[in-house]
PDB file of C-alpha atoms in Angstrom:
ATOM      1  CA  MET A  25      -0.003  -0.004   0.027  1.00  0.00           C
ATOM      2  CA  SER A  26       2.949   2.244   0.643  1.00  0.00           C
ATOM      3  CA  ASP A  27       3.957   1.876  -3.012  1.00  0.00           C
ATOM      4  CA  GLU A  28       0.759   3.337  -4.412  1.00  0.00           C
ATOM      5  CA  PRO A  29       1.681   7.060  -3.830  1.00  0.00           C
ATOM      6  CA  GLU A  30       4.945   6.452  -5.643  1.00  0.00           C
ATOM      7  CA  VAL A  31       3.114   5.004  -8.684  1.00  0.00           C
ATOM      8  CA  THR A  32       0.754   7.991  -8.608  1.00  0.00           C
ATOM      9  CA  ASP A  33       3.734  10.360  -8.531  1.00  0.00           C
ATOM     10  CA  GLU A  34       5.344   8.664 -11.447  1.00  0.00           C
ATOM     11  CA  LYS A  35       2.136   9.018 -13.430  1.00  0.00           C
ATOM     12  CA  GLU A  36       1.851  12.679 -12.502  1.00  0.00           C
ATOM     13  CA  GLN A  37       5.438  13.316 -13.572  1.00  0.00           C
ATOM     14  CA  THR A  38       4.842  11.478 -16.847  1.00  0.00           C
ATOM     15  CA  LEU A  39       1.695  13.503 -17.508  1.00  0.00           C
ATOM     16  CA  PHE A  40       3.558  16.788 -16.957  1.00  0.00           C
ATOM     17  CA  ALA A  41       6.845  15.854 -18.517  1.00  0.00           C
ATOM     18  CA  ALA A  42       8.214  18.638 -20.645  1.00  0.00           C
ATOM     19  CA  PRO A  43       8.474  18.096 -24.367  1.00  0.00           C
ATOM     20  CA  PRO A  44      11.897  17.269 -25.869  1.00  0.00           C
ATOM     21  CA  ILE A  45      14.200  20.305 -26.226  1.00  0.00           C
ATOM     22  CA  ALA A  46      13.899  20.034 -30.049  1.00  0.00           C
ATOM     23  CA  GLU A  47      10.147  20.435 -29.733  1.00  0.00           C
ATOM     24  CA  GLN A  48      10.533  23.318 -27.345  1.00  0.00           C
ATOM     25  CA  GLU A  49      12.867  24.946 -29.890  1.00  0.00           C
ATOM     26  CA  ARG A  50      10.115  24.634 -32.499  1.00  0.00           C
ATOM     27  CA  MET A  51       7.640  26.210 -30.169  1.00  0.00           C
ATOM     28  CA  VAL A  52       9.863  29.196 -29.433  1.00  0.00           C
ATOM     29  CA  GLU A  53      10.519  29.589 -33.170  1.00  0.00           C
ATOM     30  CA  ALA A  54       6.728  29.647 -33.866  1.00  0.00           C
ATOM     31  CA  ILE A  55       6.070  32.176 -31.110  1.00  0.00           C
ATOM     32  CA  LEU A  56       8.722  34.562 -32.367  1.00  0.00           C
ATOM     33  CA  PHE A  57       7.586  34.330 -35.982  1.00  0.00           C
ATOM     34  CA  ALA A  58       3.986  34.869 -35.023  1.00  0.00           C
ATOM     35  CA  SER A  59       4.619  37.864 -32.734  1.00  0.00           C
ATOM     36  CA  ALA A  60       4.579  41.379 -34.113  1.00  0.00           C
ATOM     37  CA  GLU A  61       6.535  42.567 -31.038  1.00  0.00           C
ATOM     38  CA  PRO A  62       9.564  41.131 -29.307  1.00  0.00           C
ATOM     39  CA  VAL A  63       8.665  38.462 -26.735  1.00  0.00           C
ATOM     40  CA  THR A  64      10.055  38.016 -23.209  1.00  0.00           C
ATOM     41  CA  ILE A  65      11.127  34.682 -21.631  1.00  0.00           C
ATOM     42  CA  ARG A  66       8.276  35.036 -19.132  1.00  0.00           C
ATOM     43  CA  GLU A  67       5.728  35.407 -21.958  1.00  0.00           C
ATOM     44  CA  MET A  68       7.089  32.334 -23.709  1.00  0.00           C
ATOM     45  CA  GLU A  69       6.814  30.307 -20.464  1.00  0.00           C
ATOM     46  CA  GLU A  70       3.195  31.325 -20.135  1.00  0.00           C
ATOM     47  CA  ARG A  71       2.336  30.097 -23.635  1.00  0.00           C
ATOM     48  CA  MET A  72       4.415  26.883 -23.632  1.00  0.00           C
ATOM     49  CA  PRO A  73       3.536  23.546 -21.867  1.00  0.00           C
ATOM     50  CA  HIS A  74       4.408  23.021 -18.184  1.00  0.00           C
ATOM     51  CA  GLY A  75       8.109  22.337 -17.579  1.00  0.00           C
ATOM     52  CA  CYS A  76       9.432  23.979 -20.739  1.00  0.00           C
ATOM     53  CA  ASP A  77      12.619  25.997 -20.646  1.00  0.00           C
ATOM     54  CA  PRO A  78      12.381  28.696 -23.341  1.00  0.00           C
ATOM     55  CA  ALA A  79      15.759  30.142 -22.384  1.00  0.00           C
ATOM     56  CA  GLU A  80      17.569  26.879 -23.174  1.00  0.00           C
ATOM     57  CA  ALA A  81      15.492  26.439 -26.363  1.00  0.00           C
ATOM     58  CA  LEU A  82      16.594  29.913 -27.452  1.00  0.00           C
ATOM     59  CA  VAL A  83      20.237  28.937 -27.082  1.00  0.00           C
ATOM     60  CA  HIS A  84      19.721  26.091 -29.565  1.00  0.00           C
ATOM     61  CA  LEU A  85      17.522  28.195 -31.871  1.00  0.00           C
ATOM     62  CA  ARG A  86      20.092  31.055 -32.076  1.00  0.00           C
ATOM     63  CA  LYS A  87      22.800  28.578 -33.050  1.00  0.00           C
ATOM     64  CA  ARG A  88      20.600  27.100 -35.725  1.00  0.00           C
ATOM     65  CA  TYR A  89      20.008  30.510 -37.279  1.00  0.00           C
ATOM     66  CA  GLU A  90      23.671  31.515 -37.313  1.00  0.00           C
ATOM     67  CA  GLY A  91      24.621  32.471 -40.845  1.00  0.00           C
ATOM     68  CA  ARG A  92      21.065  32.393 -42.103  1.00  0.00           C
ATOM     69  CA  GLY A  93      18.965  35.146 -43.661  1.00  0.00           C
ATOM     70  CA  VAL A  94      17.231  35.869 -40.392  1.00  0.00           C
ATOM     71  CA  ARG A  95      18.599  35.964 -36.853  1.00  0.00           C
ATOM     72  CA  VAL A  96      17.230  35.555 -33.383  1.00  0.00           C
ATOM     73  CA  VAL A  97      18.251  38.727 -31.576  1.00  0.00           C
ATOM     74  CA  LYS A  98      17.732  40.184 -28.077  1.00  0.00           C
ATOM     75  CA  VAL A  99      15.895  43.460 -27.856  1.00  0.00           C
ATOM     76  CA  GLY A 100      16.034  44.882 -24.374  1.00  0.00           C
ATOM     77  CA  GLU A 101      14.732  42.034 -22.177  1.00  0.00           C
ATOM     78  CA  ALA A 102      12.803  40.353 -25.041  1.00  0.00           C
ATOM     79  CA  TRP A 103      13.589  38.352 -28.162  1.00  0.00           C
ATOM     80  CA  ALA A 104      12.627  38.672 -31.827  1.00  0.00           C
ATOM     81  CA  VAL A 105      13.405  37.348 -35.293  1.00  0.00           C
ATOM     82  CA  ARG A 106      15.093  39.994 -37.528  1.00  0.00           C
ATOM     83  CA  THR A 107      16.603  40.085 -40.988  1.00  0.00           C
ATOM     84  CA  ALA A 108      20.423  39.682 -41.071  1.00  0.00           C
ATOM     85  CA  PRO A 109      22.034  43.166 -41.210  1.00  0.00           C
ATOM     86  CA  ASP A 110      24.133  42.302 -44.274  1.00  0.00           C
ATOM     87  CA  LEU A 111      20.905  41.547 -46.218  1.00  0.00           C
ATOM     88  CA  ALA A 112      19.151  44.774 -45.361  1.00  0.00           C
ATOM     89  CA  PHE A 113      19.625  46.014 -48.924  1.00  0.00           C
ATOM     90  CA  LEU A 114      17.155  43.447 -50.149  1.00  0.00           C
ATOM     91  CA  MET A 115      14.455  45.266 -48.212  1.00  0.00           C
ATOM     92  CA  GLN A 116      14.913  48.581 -49.969  1.00  0.00           C
ATOM     93  CA  LYS A 117      11.741  48.097 -52.032  1.00  0.00           C
ATOM     94  CA  GLU A 118       9.648  47.574 -48.936  1.00  0.00           C
ATOM     95  CA  THR A 119       7.354  50.413 -47.866  1.00  0.00           C
ATOM     96  CA  VAL A 120       8.931  52.289 -44.973  1.00  0.00           C
ATOM     97  CA  GLU A 121       6.887  54.558 -42.665  1.00  0.00           C
ATOM     98  CA  GLU A 122       8.836  57.713 -42.201  1.00  0.00           C
ATOM     99  CA  ARG A 123       8.598  59.548 -38.928  1.00  0.00           C
ATOM    100  CA  LYS A 124       9.985  63.049 -39.253  1.00  0.00           C
ATOM    101  CA  LEU A 125      11.190  64.504 -35.985  1.00  0.00           C
ATOM    102  CA  SER A 126      12.003  68.182 -35.367  1.00  0.00           C
ATOM    103  CA  ARG A 127      15.495  69.127 -34.267  1.00  0.00           C
ATOM    104  CA  ALA A 128      14.130  69.721 -30.795  1.00  0.00           C
ATOM    105  CA  ALA A 129      12.639  66.215 -30.687  1.00  0.00           C
ATOM    106  CA  ILE A 130      15.886  64.646 -31.983  1.00  0.00           C
ATOM    107  CA  GLU A 131      17.956  66.447 -29.396  1.00  0.00           C
ATOM    108  CA  THR A 132      15.525  65.517 -26.639  1.00  0.00           C
ATOM    109  CA  LEU A 133      15.507  61.888 -27.627  1.00  0.00           C
ATOM    110  CA  ALA A 134      19.306  61.768 -27.792  1.00  0.00           C
ATOM    111  CA  ILE A 135      19.564  63.311 -24.352  1.00  0.00           C
ATOM    112  CA  ILE A 136      17.155  60.806 -22.914  1.00  0.00           C
ATOM    113  CA  ALA A 137      18.919  57.896 -24.556  1.00  0.00           C
ATOM    114  CA  TYR A 138      22.361  58.873 -23.365  1.00  0.00           C
ATOM    115  CA  HIS A 139      21.452  60.232 -19.880  1.00  0.00           C
ATOM    116  CA  GLN A 140      18.470  58.130 -18.805  1.00  0.00           C
ATOM    117  CA  PRO A 141      16.766  58.184 -16.426  1.00  0.00           C
ATOM    118  CA  VAL A 142      16.568  61.974 -16.878  1.00  0.00           C
ATOM    119  CA  THR A 143      14.065  64.590 -15.749  1.00  0.00           C
ATOM    120  CA  ARG A 144      12.577  67.391 -17.869  1.00  0.00           C
ATOM    121  CA  ALA A 145      14.600  70.003 -15.946  1.00  0.00           C
ATOM    122  CA  GLU A 146      17.828  68.067 -16.698  1.00  0.00           C
ATOM    123  CA  ILE A 147      16.934  67.874 -20.409  1.00  0.00           C
ATOM    124  CA  GLU A 148      16.366  71.637 -20.464  1.00  0.00           C
ATOM    125  CA  GLU A 149      19.679  72.194 -18.645  1.00  0.00           C
ATOM    126  CA  ILE A 150      21.594  70.109 -21.161  1.00  0.00           C
ATOM    127  CA  ARG A 151      19.864  71.624 -24.233  1.00  0.00           C
ATOM    128  CA  GLY A 152      20.046  75.151 -22.821  1.00  0.00           C
ATOM    129  CA  VAL A 153      16.428  75.842 -23.798  1.00  0.00           C
ATOM    130  CA  ALA A 154      13.006  74.888 -22.543  1.00  0.00           C
ATOM    131  CA  VAL A 155      11.437  71.673 -23.734  1.00  0.00           C
ATOM    132  CA  SER A 156       7.863  72.071 -25.018  1.00  0.00           C
ATOM    133  CA  ARG A 157       5.099  69.760 -23.961  1.00  0.00           C
ATOM    134  CA  GLY A 158       4.515  68.904 -27.619  1.00  0.00           C
ATOM    135  CA  THR A 159       7.998  67.539 -28.060  1.00  0.00           C
ATOM    136  CA  ILE A 160       7.673  65.188 -25.094  1.00  0.00           C
ATOM    137  CA  ASP A 161       4.158  64.174 -26.199  1.00  0.00           C
ATOM    138  CA  GLN A 162       5.372  63.346 -29.720  1.00  0.00           C
ATOM    139  CA  LEU A 163       8.041  61.013 -28.400  1.00  0.00           C
ATOM    140  CA  LEU A 164       5.602  59.410 -25.961  1.00  0.00           C
ATOM    141  CA  GLU A 165       3.034  58.854 -28.776  1.00  0.00           C
ATOM    142  CA  MET A 166       5.706  57.256 -30.933  1.00  0.00           C
ATOM    143  CA  GLU A 167       6.407  54.971 -27.927  1.00  0.00           C
ATOM    144  CA  TRP A 168      10.138  55.742 -28.099  1.00  0.00           C
ATOM    145  CA  ILE A 169      10.261  57.076 -24.561  1.00  0.00           C
ATOM    146  CA  ARG A 170       8.253  56.351 -21.438  1.00  0.00           C
ATOM    147  CA  PHE A 171       7.887  57.576 -17.925  1.00  0.00           C
ATOM    148  CA  GLY A 172      10.513  56.236 -15.509  1.00  0.00           C
ATOM    149  CA  ARG A 173      10.638  56.199 -11.733  1.00  0.00           C
ATOM    150  CA  ARG A 174      10.183  59.431  -9.777  1.00  0.00           C
ATOM    151  CA  ARG A 175      13.353  60.881  -8.364  1.00  0.00           C
ATOM    152  CA  MET A 176      13.544  61.205  -4.609  1.00  0.00           C
ATOM    153  CA  THR A 177      14.168  64.922  -4.679  1.00  0.00           C
ATOM    154  CA  PRO A 178      11.909  67.868  -3.809  1.00  0.00           C
ATOM    155  CA  GLY A 179       8.795  67.749  -6.000  1.00  0.00           C
ATOM    156  CA  ARG A 180       9.566  64.115  -6.891  1.00  0.00           C
ATOM    157  CA  PRO A 181      10.006  64.860 -10.564  1.00  0.00           C
ATOM    158  CA  VAL A 182       9.263  62.103 -13.065  1.00  0.00           C
ATOM    159  CA  THR A 183      12.079  60.746 -15.219  1.00  0.00           C
ATOM    160  CA  PHE A 184      12.163  59.617 -18.859  1.00  0.00           C
ATOM    161  CA  VAL A 185      13.789  56.546 -20.377  1.00  0.00           C
ATOM    162  CA  VAL A 186      13.826  55.016 -23.852  1.00  0.00           C
ATOM    163  CA  THR A 187      11.514  52.083 -24.596  1.00  0.00           C
ATOM    164  CA  GLN A 188      11.995  48.667 -26.030  1.00  0.00           C
ATOM    165  CA  GLY A 189      10.325  49.978 -29.217  1.00  0.00           C
ATOM    166  CA  PHE A 190      13.147  52.546 -29.546  1.00  0.00           C
ATOM    167  CA  LEU A 191      15.781  49.813 -29.143  1.00  0.00           C
ATOM    168  CA  ASP A 192      13.963  47.553 -31.632  1.00  0.00           C
ATOM    169  CA  HIS A 193      13.658  50.384 -34.258  1.00  0.00           C
ATOM    170  CA  PHE A 194      17.387  51.031 -34.152  1.00  0.00           C
ATOM    171  CA  SER A 195      18.390  47.334 -33.787  1.00  0.00           C
ATOM    172  CA  LEU A 196      19.929  47.818 -30.364  1.00  0.00           C
ATOM    173  CA  GLU A 197      20.074  45.258 -27.562  1.00  0.00           C
ATOM    174  CA  SER A 198      20.359  47.966 -24.982  1.00  0.00           C
ATOM    175  CA  ALA A 199      20.988  51.737 -24.710  1.00  0.00           C
ATOM    176  CA  ARG A 200      24.636  50.834 -24.033  1.00  0.00           C
ATOM    177  CA  ASP A 201      24.929  49.844 -27.694  1.00  0.00           C
ATOM    178  CA  LEU A 202      24.317  53.460 -28.805  1.00  0.00           C
ATOM    179  CA  PRO A 203      27.218  55.010 -30.758  1.00  0.00           C
ATOM    180  CA  GLY A 204      29.508  57.304 -28.738  1.00  0.00           C
ATOM    181  CA  LEU A 205      29.262  61.074 -28.896  1.00  0.00           C
ATOM    182  CA  LYS A 206      32.485  61.176 -30.905  1.00  0.00           C
ATOM    183  CA  GLU A 207      30.924  59.005 -33.611  1.00  0.00           C
ATOM    184  CA  LEU A 208      27.699  61.068 -33.659  1.00  0.00           C
ATOM    185  CA  ARG A 209      29.669  64.285 -34.058  1.00  0.00           C
ATOM    186  CA  ALA A 210      31.765  62.760 -36.837  1.00  0.00           C
ATOM    187  CA  ALA A 211      28.542  61.754 -38.622  1.00  0.00           C
ATOM    188  CA  GLY A 212      27.221  65.282 -38.298  1.00  0.00           C
ATOM    189  CA  LEU A 213      24.361  64.296 -36.053  1.00  0.00           C
ATOM    190  CA  LEU A 214      25.579  66.402 -33.120  1.00  0.00           C
ATOM    191  CA  ASP A 215      27.324  69.773 -32.870  1.00  0.00           C
ATOM    192  CA  SER A 216      31.063  69.564 -32.434  1.00  0.00           C
ATOM    193  CA  ARG A 217      30.839  71.752 -29.321  1.00  0.00           C
ATOM    194  CA  PRO A 218      30.540  69.773 -26.014  1.00  0.00           C
ATOM    195  CA  LEU A 219      27.162  69.598 -24.384  1.00  0.00           C
ATOM    196  CA  PRO A 220      26.653  71.925 -21.363  1.00  0.00           C
ATOM    197  CA  GLY A 221      27.980  70.278 -18.238  1.00  0.00           C
ATOM    198  CA  ALA A 222      29.600  67.443 -20.246  1.00  0.00           C
ATOM    199  CA  SER A 223      33.032  66.190 -19.202  1.00  0.00           C
ATOM    200  CA  SER A 224      35.949  66.652 -21.597  1.00  0.00           C
ATOM    201  CA  ASP A 225      37.104  63.172 -20.779  1.00  0.00           C
ATOM    202  CA  GLU A 226      35.706  60.853 -23.459  1.00  0.00           C
ATOM    203  CA  ASP A 227      36.007  57.938 -21.154  1.00  0.00           C
ATOM    204  CA  ASP A 228      33.091  59.345 -19.127  1.00  0.00           C
ATOM    205  CA  GLU A 229      30.772  58.577 -22.088  1.00  0.00           C
ATOM    206  CA  ASP A 230      30.795  54.895 -21.353  1.00  0.00           C
ATOM    207  CA  GLU A 231      30.646  55.240 -17.566  1.00  0.00           C
ATOM    208  CA  ALA A 232      27.810  53.115 -16.145  1.00  0.00           C
ATOM    209  CA  GLN A 233      25.139  54.788 -14.080  1.00  0.00           C
ATOM    210  CA  THR A 234      25.576  52.922 -10.860  1.00  0.00           C
ATOM    211  CA  GLY A 235      24.795  53.600  -7.239  1.00  0.00           C
ATOM    212  CA  GLN A 236      21.797  55.783  -8.099  1.00  0.00           C
ATOM    213  CA  SER A 237      18.995  53.481  -7.063  1.00  0.00           C
ATOM    214  CA  GLU A 238      18.548  55.320  -3.836  1.00  0.00           C
ATOM    215  CA  LEU A 239      17.679  58.463  -5.779  1.00  0.00           C
ATOM    216  CA  PHE A 240      14.508  56.952  -7.152  1.00  0.00           C
ATOM    217  CA  GLU A 241      11.314  55.461  -5.923  1.00  0.00           C
ATOM    218  CA  ASP A 242       9.276  52.655  -7.556  1.00  0.00           C
TER     219      ASP A 242
END
């Protein structure tokens, strides 16, 4: 009689056994192809059968797509299937939706990307001019920026950060993959003069923003 629970446990384990990793890989592949937006590991786990490990399946899937016409890439904290960069020229005939930004919007977006999380007052200090509500609204509507955590300073000002949509649009895994200020100036995308309050030491451009968690609230 003591053996009966063990038999039941074996049956339950069999009923809920995870599919083979090859099948899980196919499931992840199907999810990524069917999704219009990048998908997180958590979202994959919710869709896949009990016991699946989408993270491990992604490792196998990425290897299988190495050197192919499409790649499995990480976008922020999510994953997506994207055309290989060297084949982008084949897409030239595709219809592209152009989003024209004003100079003010471009400068504001760049400041947020490089200095996030950043408050409106800090954006204005760096630009040297006031930021209009319309500029912020335009970037919010495009879903390229979003509200971040409030800073634990008088008035508790809200901060702004770039979104996963921004990273996806520019094929970036994270904001750390943005080109340096030196490269942007060389490409003519930024003035050659240093930004107000910016350090002359170029090594400061890649300095990680650490130790600031106590300045914010959830």
